[in-house]
XYZ file of C-alpha atoms in Angstrom:
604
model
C -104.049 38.569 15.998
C -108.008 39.418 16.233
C -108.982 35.691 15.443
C -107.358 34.100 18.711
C -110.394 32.976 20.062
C -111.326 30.903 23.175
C -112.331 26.997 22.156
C -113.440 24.069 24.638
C -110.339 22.638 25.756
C -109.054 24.840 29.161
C -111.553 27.299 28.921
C -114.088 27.873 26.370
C -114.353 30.886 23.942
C -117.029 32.863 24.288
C -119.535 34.905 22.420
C -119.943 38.955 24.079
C -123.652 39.191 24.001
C -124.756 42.578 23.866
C -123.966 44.681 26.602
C -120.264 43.784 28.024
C -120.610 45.203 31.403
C -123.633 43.446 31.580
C -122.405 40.002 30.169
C -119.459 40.551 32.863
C -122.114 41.019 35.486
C -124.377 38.103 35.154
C -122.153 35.561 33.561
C -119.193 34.490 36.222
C -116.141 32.073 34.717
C -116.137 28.898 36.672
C -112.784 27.729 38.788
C -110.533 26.418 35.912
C -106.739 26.967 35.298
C -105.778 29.731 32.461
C -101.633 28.818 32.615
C -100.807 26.375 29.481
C -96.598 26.514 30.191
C -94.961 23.287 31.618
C -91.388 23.282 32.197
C -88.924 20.155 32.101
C -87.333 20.554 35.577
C -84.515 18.202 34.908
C -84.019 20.197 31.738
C -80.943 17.873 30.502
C -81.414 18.246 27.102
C -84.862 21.155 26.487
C -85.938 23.428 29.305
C -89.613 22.750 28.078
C -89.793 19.581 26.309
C -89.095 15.820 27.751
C -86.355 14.149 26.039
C -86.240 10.958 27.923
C -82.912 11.813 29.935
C -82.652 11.246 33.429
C -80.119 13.275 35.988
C -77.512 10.933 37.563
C -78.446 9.691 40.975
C -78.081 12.314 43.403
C -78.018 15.141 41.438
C -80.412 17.789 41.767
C -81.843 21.096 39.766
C -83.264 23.885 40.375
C -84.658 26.517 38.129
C -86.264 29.823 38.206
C -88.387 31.571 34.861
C -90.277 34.362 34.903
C -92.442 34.982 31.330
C -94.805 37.086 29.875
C -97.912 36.151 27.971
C -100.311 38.166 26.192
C -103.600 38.105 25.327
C -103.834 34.535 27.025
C -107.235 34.895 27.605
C -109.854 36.214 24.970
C -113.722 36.640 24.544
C -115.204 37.053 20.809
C -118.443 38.171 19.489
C -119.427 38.377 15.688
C -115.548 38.564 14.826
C -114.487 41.119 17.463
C -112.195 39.880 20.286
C -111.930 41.214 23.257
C -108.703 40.156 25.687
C -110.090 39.244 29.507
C -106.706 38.891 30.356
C -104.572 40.973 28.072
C -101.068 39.921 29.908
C -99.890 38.076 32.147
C -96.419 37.474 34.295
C -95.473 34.431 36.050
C -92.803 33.401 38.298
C -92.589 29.400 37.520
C -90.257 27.411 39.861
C -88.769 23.781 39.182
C -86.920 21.466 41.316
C -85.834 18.043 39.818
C -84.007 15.608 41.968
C -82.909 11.827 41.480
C -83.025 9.463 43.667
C -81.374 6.520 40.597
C -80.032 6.637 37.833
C -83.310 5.507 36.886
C -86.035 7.217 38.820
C -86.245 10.944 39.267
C -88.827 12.956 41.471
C -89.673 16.656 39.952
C -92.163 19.638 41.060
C -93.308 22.963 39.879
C -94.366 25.887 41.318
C -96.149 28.772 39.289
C -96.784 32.041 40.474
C -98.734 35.303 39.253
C -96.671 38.101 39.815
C -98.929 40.129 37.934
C -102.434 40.085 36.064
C -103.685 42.784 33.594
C -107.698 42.480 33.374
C -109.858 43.297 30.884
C -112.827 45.211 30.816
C -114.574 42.229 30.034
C -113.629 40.006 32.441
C -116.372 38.554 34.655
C -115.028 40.007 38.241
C -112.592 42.974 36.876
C -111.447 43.228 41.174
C -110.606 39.599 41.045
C -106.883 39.233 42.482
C -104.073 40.903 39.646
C -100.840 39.981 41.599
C -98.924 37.182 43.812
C -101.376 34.529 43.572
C -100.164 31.168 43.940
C -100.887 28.786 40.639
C -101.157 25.392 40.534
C -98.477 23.273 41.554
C -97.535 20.079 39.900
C -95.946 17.042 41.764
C -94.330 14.218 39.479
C -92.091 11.202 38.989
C -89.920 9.977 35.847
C -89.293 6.482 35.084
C -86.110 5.745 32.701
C -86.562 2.851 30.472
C -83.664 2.875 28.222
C -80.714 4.973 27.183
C -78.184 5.708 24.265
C -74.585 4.225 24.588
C -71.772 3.925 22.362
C -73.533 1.228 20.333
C -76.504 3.552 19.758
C -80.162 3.076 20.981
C -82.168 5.900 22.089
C -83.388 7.691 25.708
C -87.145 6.399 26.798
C -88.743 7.694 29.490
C -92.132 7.580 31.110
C -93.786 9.753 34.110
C -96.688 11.470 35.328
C -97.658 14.660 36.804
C -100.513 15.101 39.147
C -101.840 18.993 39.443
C -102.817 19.803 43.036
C -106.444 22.704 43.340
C -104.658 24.749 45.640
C -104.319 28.001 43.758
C -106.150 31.167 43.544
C -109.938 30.344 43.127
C -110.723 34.090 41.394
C -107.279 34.568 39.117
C -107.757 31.995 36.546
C -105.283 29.932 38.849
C -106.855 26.666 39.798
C -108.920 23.657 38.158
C -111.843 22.399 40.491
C -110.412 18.848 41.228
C -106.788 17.132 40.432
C -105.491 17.116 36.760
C -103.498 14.223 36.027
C -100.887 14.061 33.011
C -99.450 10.595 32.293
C -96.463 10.857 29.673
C -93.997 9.230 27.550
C -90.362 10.334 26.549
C -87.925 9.641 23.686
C -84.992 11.605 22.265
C -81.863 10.312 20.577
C -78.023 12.263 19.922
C -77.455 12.473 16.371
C -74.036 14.104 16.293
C -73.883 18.068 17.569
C -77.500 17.432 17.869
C -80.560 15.651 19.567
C -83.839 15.139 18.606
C -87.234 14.324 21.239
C -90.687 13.693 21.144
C -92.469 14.173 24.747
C -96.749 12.483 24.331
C -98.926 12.921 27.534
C -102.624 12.886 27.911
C -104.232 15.893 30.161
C -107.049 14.604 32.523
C -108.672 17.651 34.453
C -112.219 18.204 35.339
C -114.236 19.177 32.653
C -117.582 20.393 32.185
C -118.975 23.875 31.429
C -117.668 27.181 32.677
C -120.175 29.546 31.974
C -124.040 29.335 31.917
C -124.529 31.804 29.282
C -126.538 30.216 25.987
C -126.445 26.840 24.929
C -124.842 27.529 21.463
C -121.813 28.759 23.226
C -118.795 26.163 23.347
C -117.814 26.619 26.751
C -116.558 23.039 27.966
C -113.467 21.999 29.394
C -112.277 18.501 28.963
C -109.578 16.347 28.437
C -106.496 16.647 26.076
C -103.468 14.400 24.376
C -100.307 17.415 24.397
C -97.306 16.306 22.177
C -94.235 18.035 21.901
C -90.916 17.615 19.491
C -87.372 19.804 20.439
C -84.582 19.866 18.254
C -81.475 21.134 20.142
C -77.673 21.216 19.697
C -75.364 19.739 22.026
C -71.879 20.150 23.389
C -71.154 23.477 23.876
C -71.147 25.946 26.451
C -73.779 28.018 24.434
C -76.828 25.857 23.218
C -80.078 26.951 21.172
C -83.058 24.776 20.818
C -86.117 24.913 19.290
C -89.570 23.347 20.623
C -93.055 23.140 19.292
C -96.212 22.466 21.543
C -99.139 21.720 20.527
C -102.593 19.955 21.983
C -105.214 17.660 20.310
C -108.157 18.116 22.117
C -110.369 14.711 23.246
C -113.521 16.925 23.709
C -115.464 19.860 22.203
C -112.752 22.292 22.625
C -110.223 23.592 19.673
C -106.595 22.711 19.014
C -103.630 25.028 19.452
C -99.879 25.015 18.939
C -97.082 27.269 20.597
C -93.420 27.403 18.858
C -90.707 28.014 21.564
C -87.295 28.618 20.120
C -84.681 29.931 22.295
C -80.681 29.890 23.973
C -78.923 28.843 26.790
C -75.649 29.536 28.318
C -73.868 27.725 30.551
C -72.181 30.669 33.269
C -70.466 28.059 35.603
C -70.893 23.852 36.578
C -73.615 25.204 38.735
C -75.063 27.891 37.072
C -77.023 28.585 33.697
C -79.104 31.419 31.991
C -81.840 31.012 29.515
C -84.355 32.916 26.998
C -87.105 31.853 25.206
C -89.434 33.502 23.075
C -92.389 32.000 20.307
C -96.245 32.912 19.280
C -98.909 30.746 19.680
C -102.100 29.774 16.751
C -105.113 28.883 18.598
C -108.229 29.534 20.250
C -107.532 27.412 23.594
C -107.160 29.082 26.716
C -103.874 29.916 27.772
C -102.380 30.105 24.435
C -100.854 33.443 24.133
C -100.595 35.977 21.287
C -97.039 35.579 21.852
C -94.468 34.442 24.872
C -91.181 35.591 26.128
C -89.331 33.595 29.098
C -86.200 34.228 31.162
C -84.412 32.515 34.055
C -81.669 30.615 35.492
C -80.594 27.005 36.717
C -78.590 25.984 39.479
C -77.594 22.706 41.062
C -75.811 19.692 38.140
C -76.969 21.828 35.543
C -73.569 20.881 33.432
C -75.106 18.000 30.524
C -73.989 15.180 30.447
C -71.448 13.877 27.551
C -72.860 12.125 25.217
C -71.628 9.303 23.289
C -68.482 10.085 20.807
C -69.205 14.207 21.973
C -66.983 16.776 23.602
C -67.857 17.656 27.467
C -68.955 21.167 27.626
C -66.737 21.896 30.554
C -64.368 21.875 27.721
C -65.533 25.416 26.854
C -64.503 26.847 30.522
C -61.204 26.550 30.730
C -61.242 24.163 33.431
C -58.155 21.397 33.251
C -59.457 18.132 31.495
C -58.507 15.007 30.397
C -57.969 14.731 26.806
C -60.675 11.899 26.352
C -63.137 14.319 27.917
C -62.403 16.887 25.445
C -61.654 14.480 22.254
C -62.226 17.780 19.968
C -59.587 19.892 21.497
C -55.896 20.060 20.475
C -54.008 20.078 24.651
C -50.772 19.726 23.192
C -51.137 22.250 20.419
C -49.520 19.675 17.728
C -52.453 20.454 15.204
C -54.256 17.178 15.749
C -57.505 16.416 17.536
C -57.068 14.712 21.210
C -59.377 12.121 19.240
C -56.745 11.517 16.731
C -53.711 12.104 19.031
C -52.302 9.080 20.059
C -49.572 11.165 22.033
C -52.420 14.029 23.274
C -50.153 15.353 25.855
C -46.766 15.829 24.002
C -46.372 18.223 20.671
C -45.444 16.123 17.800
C -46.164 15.221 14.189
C -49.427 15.085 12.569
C -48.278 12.403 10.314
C -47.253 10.560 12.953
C -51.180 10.812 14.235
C -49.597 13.702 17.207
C -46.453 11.716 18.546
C -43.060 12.355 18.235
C -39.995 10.010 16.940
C -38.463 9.259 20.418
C -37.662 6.249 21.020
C -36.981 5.598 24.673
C -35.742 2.360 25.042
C -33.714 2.587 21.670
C -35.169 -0.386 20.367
C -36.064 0.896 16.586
C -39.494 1.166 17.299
C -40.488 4.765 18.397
C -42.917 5.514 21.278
C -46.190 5.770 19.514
C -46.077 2.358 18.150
C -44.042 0.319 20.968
C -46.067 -1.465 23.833
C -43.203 -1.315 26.023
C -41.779 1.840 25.499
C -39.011 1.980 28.274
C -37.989 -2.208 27.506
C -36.093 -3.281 24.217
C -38.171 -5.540 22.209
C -38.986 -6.456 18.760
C -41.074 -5.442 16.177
C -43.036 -8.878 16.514
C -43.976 -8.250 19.983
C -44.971 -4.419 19.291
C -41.843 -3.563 20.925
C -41.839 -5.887 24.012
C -39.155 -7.915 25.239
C -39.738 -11.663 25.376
C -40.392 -12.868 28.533
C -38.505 -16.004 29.799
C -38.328 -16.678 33.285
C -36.387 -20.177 33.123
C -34.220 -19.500 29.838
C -35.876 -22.619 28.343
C -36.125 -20.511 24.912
C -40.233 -20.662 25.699
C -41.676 -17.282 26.113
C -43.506 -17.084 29.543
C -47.082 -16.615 27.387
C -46.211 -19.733 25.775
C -45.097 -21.757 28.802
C -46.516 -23.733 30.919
C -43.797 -24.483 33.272
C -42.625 -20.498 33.256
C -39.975 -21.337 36.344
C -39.001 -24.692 35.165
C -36.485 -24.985 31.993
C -38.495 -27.274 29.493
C -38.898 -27.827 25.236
C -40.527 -25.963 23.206
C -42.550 -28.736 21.639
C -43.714 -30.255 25.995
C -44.716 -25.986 26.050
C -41.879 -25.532 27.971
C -42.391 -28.150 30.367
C -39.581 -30.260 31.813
C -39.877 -34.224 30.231
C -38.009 -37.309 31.476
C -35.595 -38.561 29.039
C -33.943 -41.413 30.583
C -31.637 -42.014 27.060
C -31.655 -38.100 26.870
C -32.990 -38.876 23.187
C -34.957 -35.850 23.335
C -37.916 -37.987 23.266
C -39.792 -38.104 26.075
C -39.775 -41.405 27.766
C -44.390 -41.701 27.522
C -43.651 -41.235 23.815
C -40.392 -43.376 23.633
C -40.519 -47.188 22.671
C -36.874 -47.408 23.863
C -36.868 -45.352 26.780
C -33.279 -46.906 27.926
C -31.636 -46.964 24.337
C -31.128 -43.349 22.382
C -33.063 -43.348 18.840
C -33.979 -41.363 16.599
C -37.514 -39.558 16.235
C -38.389 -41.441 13.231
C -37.840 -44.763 14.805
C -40.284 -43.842 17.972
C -36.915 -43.330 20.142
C -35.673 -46.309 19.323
C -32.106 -47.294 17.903
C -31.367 -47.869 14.272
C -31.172 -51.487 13.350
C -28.274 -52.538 10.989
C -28.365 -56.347 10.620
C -25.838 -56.354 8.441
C -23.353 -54.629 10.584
C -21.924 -52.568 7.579
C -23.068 -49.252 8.765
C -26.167 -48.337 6.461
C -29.240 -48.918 8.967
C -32.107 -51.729 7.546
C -34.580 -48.510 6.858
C -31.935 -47.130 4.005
C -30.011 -50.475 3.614
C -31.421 -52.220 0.284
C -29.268 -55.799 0.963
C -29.784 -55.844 4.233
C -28.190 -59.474 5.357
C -24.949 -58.161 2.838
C -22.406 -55.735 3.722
C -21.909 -52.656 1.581
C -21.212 -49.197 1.347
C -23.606 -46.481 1.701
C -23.194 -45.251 -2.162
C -23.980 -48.779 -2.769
C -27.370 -48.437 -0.928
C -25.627 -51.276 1.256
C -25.424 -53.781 -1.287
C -21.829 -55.615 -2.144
C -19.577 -53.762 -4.910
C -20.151 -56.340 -7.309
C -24.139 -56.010 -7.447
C -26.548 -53.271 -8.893
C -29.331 -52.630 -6.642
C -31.910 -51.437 -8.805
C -33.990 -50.182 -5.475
C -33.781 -47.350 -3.570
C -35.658 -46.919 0.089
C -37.549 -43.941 0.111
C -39.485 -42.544 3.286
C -43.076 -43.026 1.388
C -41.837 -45.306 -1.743
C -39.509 -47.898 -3.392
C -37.950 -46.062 -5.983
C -36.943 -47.620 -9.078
C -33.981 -47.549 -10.643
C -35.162 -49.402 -13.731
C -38.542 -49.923 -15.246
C -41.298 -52.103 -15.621
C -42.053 -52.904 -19.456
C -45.155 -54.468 -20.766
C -46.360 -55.952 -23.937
C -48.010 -53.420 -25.685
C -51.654 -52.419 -24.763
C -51.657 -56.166 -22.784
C -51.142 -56.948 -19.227
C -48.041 -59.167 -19.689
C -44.781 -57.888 -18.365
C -41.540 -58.438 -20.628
C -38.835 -60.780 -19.543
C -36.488 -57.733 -19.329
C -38.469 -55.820 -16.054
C -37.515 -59.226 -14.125
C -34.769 -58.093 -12.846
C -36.267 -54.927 -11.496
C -39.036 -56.781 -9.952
C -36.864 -59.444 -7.967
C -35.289 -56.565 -6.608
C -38.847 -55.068 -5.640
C -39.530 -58.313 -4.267
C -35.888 -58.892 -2.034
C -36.453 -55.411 -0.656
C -40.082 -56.467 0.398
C -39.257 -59.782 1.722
C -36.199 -57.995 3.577
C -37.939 -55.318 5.492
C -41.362 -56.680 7.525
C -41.077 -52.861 8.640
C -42.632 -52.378 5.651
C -46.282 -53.065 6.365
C -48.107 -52.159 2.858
C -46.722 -51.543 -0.488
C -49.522 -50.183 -3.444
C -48.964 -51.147 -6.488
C -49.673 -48.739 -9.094
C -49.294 -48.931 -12.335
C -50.090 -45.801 -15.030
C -50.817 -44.895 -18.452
C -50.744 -41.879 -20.997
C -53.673 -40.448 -22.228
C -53.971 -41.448 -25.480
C -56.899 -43.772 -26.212
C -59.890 -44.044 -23.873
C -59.696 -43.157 -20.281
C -61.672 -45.868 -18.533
C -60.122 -48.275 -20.912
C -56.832 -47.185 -19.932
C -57.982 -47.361 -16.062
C -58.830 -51.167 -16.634
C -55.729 -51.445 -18.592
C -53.626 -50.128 -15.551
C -55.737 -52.228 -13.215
C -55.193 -55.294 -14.579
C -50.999 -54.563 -15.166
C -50.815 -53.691 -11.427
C -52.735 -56.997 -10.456
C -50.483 -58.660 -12.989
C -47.375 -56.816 -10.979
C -48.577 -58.055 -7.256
C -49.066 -61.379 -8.547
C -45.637 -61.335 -9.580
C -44.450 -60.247 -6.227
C -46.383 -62.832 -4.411
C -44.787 -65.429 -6.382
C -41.287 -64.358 -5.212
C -42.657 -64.870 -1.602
C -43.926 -61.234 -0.687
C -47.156 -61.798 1.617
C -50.460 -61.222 -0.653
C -51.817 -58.680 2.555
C -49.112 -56.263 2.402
C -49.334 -55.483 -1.465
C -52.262 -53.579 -3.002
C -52.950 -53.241 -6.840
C -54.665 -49.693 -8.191
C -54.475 -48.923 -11.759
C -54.925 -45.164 -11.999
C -54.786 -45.356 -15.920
C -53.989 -41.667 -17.068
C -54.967 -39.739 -13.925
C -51.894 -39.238 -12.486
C -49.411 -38.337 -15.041
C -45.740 -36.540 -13.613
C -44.864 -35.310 -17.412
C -46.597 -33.664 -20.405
C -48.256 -36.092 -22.776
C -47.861 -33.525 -25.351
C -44.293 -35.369 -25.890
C -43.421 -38.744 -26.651
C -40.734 -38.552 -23.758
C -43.729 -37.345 -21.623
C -45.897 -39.772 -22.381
C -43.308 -42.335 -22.215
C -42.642 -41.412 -18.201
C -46.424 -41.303 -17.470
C -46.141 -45.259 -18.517
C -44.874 -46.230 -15.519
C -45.090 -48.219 -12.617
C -44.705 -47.202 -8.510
C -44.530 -48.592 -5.294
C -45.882 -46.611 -2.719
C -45.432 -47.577 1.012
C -48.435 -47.225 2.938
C -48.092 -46.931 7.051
C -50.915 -47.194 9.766
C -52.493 -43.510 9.456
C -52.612 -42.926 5.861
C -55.262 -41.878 4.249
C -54.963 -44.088 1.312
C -54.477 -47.224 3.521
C -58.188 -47.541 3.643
C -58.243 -48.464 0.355
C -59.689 -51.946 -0.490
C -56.964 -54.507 -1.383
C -56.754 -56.412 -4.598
């Protein structure tokens, strides 16, 4: 406790030369201000440290704090302190008021209520009580500030210190001091986290005249401060450190400031602080104790993903204001409760089972709990203004009946087809979808239409493919091939087809000449995999060229065949079996319309 000494930095420590009464007779302290404690007059998150939170435009605080300090002021010589002020009691008040959400005007008043001097202070009849400090003026600029999605609080401001207080109590610098700060805090869960930076300007220079070797300068200083405090609760405790760096011949000094706060009413709240302080600057106490009250918005703000901490007063809230209270008493948290307001079951996350509109799908997980739905539309009936079958989300004609595949839109359909008549190439005559709208052709007359009839200028039945009785038609019409009901033989490992496939191949080539529908036919023709691949590629290419030549010579137009040998590449059976490998050697006839992928092939 003996070491605190006096350092340059506020006021200077200084060495008792022999004689005390006489040192406080001829050696008068300069005008200079002894009080170190700044408030935070918006106080949102520390009473003492800046945190970079704003109040909300048009809120206002006001606070009053009366404290104790001892020993703020001491002299030392050879090791042997001696307090000039041994205690002192101030009356600081703060207002804070907002004019944005973003800009925030704040003042302080300090005031000596009472002054105990030492014998060795320089004018021991120098004022002891009610003298008026220095007052502090002061704006706050927010930058930034934490959401949901995170970020932080970043402030920035500036106090200016007016010389208007008591020139012979320690009370009052001899020209402005100016304080230019910066402000950052951050909510990490139940608590938040600052750091407040400013740089002290005053006027500087020395205070006493006494010896040269004595540090006795005042000068400029950077002051940081941190606070750790907890949040969302009616009772909150907080812990700050101060401390100065000094930017001048002066020492260093830090004062820890832990204390609690309690929240009486919206309007109202109490607070006590108490700490020590290590260092020889001026104004740093032996110790500190502080007391006071708010009043005005003094309620905090909720913070992201916390509790308000009117939740604590028994006032009535919503349950998203108070996500960590239980309204309906179910045993779930309001932020679990999907039912918050109605008892039910925790493994139902707080609902009950009703189910109001009796669809099967209870309350908590139907949309439209008083309508009959389905479990597709979270429990919501379809909506269908015109009955078209369209649901009105879906439609784009909601009052006008329409199909499902024009979104619900009406479409003219002169043959009433169900095609519409844009897309219809026989808008007057009904057809089929497959036939553009058109009607089926059967040339023959014998009721099997030309796109399934195989002797199409012959009458026959349908389980004749529409061929006469007496003949085999050895080709079937397929949507994307000519299926075979024979096979194509060749000579073995040569490209020269045997006399018995010519049957099968005159019937390829009938059905070709036939049906001009038929715009491209590939020819493919396949191996097994035995031997080399790329021999068995050329093999196949040069059977399938033998094939279309073949076709061309029954009168089949060269451009609508195409010959691809895909030698073993595309087998339909295992080659692991002589069956197997005896269906892989095969031939195909794939038809090829406008659109396919494959028609882009090259023709051989």
């Amino acid at each position: 406790m003996g070491r605190r000494m006096l350092a340059p930095g506020g006021l200077v420590l200084l060495l008792l030369l022999p004689g005390m009464a006489a040192f406080a007779q001829t050696t008068p302290l300069k005008l200079f201000e002894l009080e170190r404690l700044e408030l935070n007059p918006g106080a949102e998150g520390s009473l003492i440290v800046g945190m970079g939170e704003l109040l909300q435009a048009g809120q206002f605080r006001t606070s009053a704090v009366a404290h104790y300090s001892h020993r703020p002021l001491m002299l030392f010589r050879e090791g042997k302190a001696t307090a000039v002020v041994g205690g002192r009691s101030t009356m600081h008040v703060s207002a804070a008021y907002s004019l944005t959400n973003w800009l925030q005007v704040e003042g302080q008043l300090p005031l000596v209520l009472l002054q105990q001097l030492g014998p060795s202070a320089p004018n021991p009849e120098s004022p002891k009580s009610f003298v008026l400090g220095t007052p502090t003026v002061g704006l706050r600029l927010g930058l930034l500030t934490q959401d949901e999605q995170g970020g932080v609080d970043l402030a920035v401001g500036g106090d200016v210190g007016l010389p208007v207080g008591s020139m012979d109590a320690y009370a009052r610098d001899a020209g402005l001091r100016v304080s230019p700060r910066v402000m950052v805090g951050r909510r990490f869960g139940f608590f938040r986290a600052a750091l407040d930076a400013g740089l002290m300007v005053r006027p500087g220079g020395r205070v006493t005249d006494v010896n040269s070797e004595i540090l006795d300068e005042l000068g400029n200083e950077l002051r940081i401060g941190a606070a750790l405090v907890t949040t969302g609760r009616r009772m909150r405790w907080e812990f700050n450190v101060r401390g100065m760096v000094p930017l001048s011949q002066q020492p260093g000094s830090v004062e820890v400031l832990p204390g609690v706060r309690y929240l009486v009413n919206p309007s109202l709240e109490v607070f006590a602080l108490a700490g020590v302080g290590m260092g020889k600057t001026p104004g740093t106490p032996l110790f500190r104790v502080l007391a006071g009250g708010s009043f005005g918005d003094v309620t905090p703000r909720r913070g992201p993903k916390e509790s308000s901490v009117r939740c604590d007063m028994g006032l009535s809230l919503s349950p998203e204001e108070c996500p960590e209270k239980d309204d309906d008493g179910d045993g779930v948290r309001n932020l679990d409760d999907k039912c918050p307001l109605v008892a039910g079951d925790p493994a139902r996350a707080g609902c009950s089972r009703t189910d109001t509109d009796s669809d099967g799908i209870e309350d908590s997980l139907d949309a439209c709990p008083t309508e009959r739905g389905d479990a597709a539309r979270q429990g919501c009936p379809v909506r269908d203004q015109d009955n078209d079958g369209v649901a009105d989300e879906d439609d784009a004609c909601v009052a006008e009946a329409g199909p499902a595949e024009n979104r619900g839109c009406p479409a003219p359909d002169r043959d009433k087809d169900g095609i519409h008549n844009d897309d219809d190439a026989c808008p007057d005559e009904p057809g089929p979808p497959e036939r553009q709208g058109c009607p089926e052709e059967d040339t023959d007359k014998d009721g099997v239409p030309n796109r399934e009839d195989t002797c199409v200028h012959e009458s026959g039945p349908q389980s004749n493919l529409g061929c006469p009785e007496h003949e085999v038609p050895q080709v079937v019409i397929k949507p994307r091939q000519l299926e075979l009901r024979g096979k194509v033989f060749f000579e073995a490992s040569q490209a020269r087809i045997q006399q018995r496939s010519f049957v099968v191949l005159d019937w390829v080539a009938k059905v070709l000449r036939e049906h001009p529908e038929l715009p491209r036919v590939v020819v493919g023709a396949h191996t097994d995999d035995r031997g080399f691949a790329e021999q068995n590629r050329q093999l196949s290419q040069q059977r399938a060229e033998v094939v279309r030549r073949y076709l061309i010579d029954k009168g089949v137009a060269a451009e609508r065949l195409d010959a691809r040998g895909y030698g073993p590449d595309k087998p339909v059976d295992s080659n692991a079996t002589s069956i197997g490998r005896e269906n892989n050697r095969r031939v195909d006839f794939m038809i090829i319309r406008d659109g396919d992928e494959s028609s882009a092939a090259p023709r051989k």
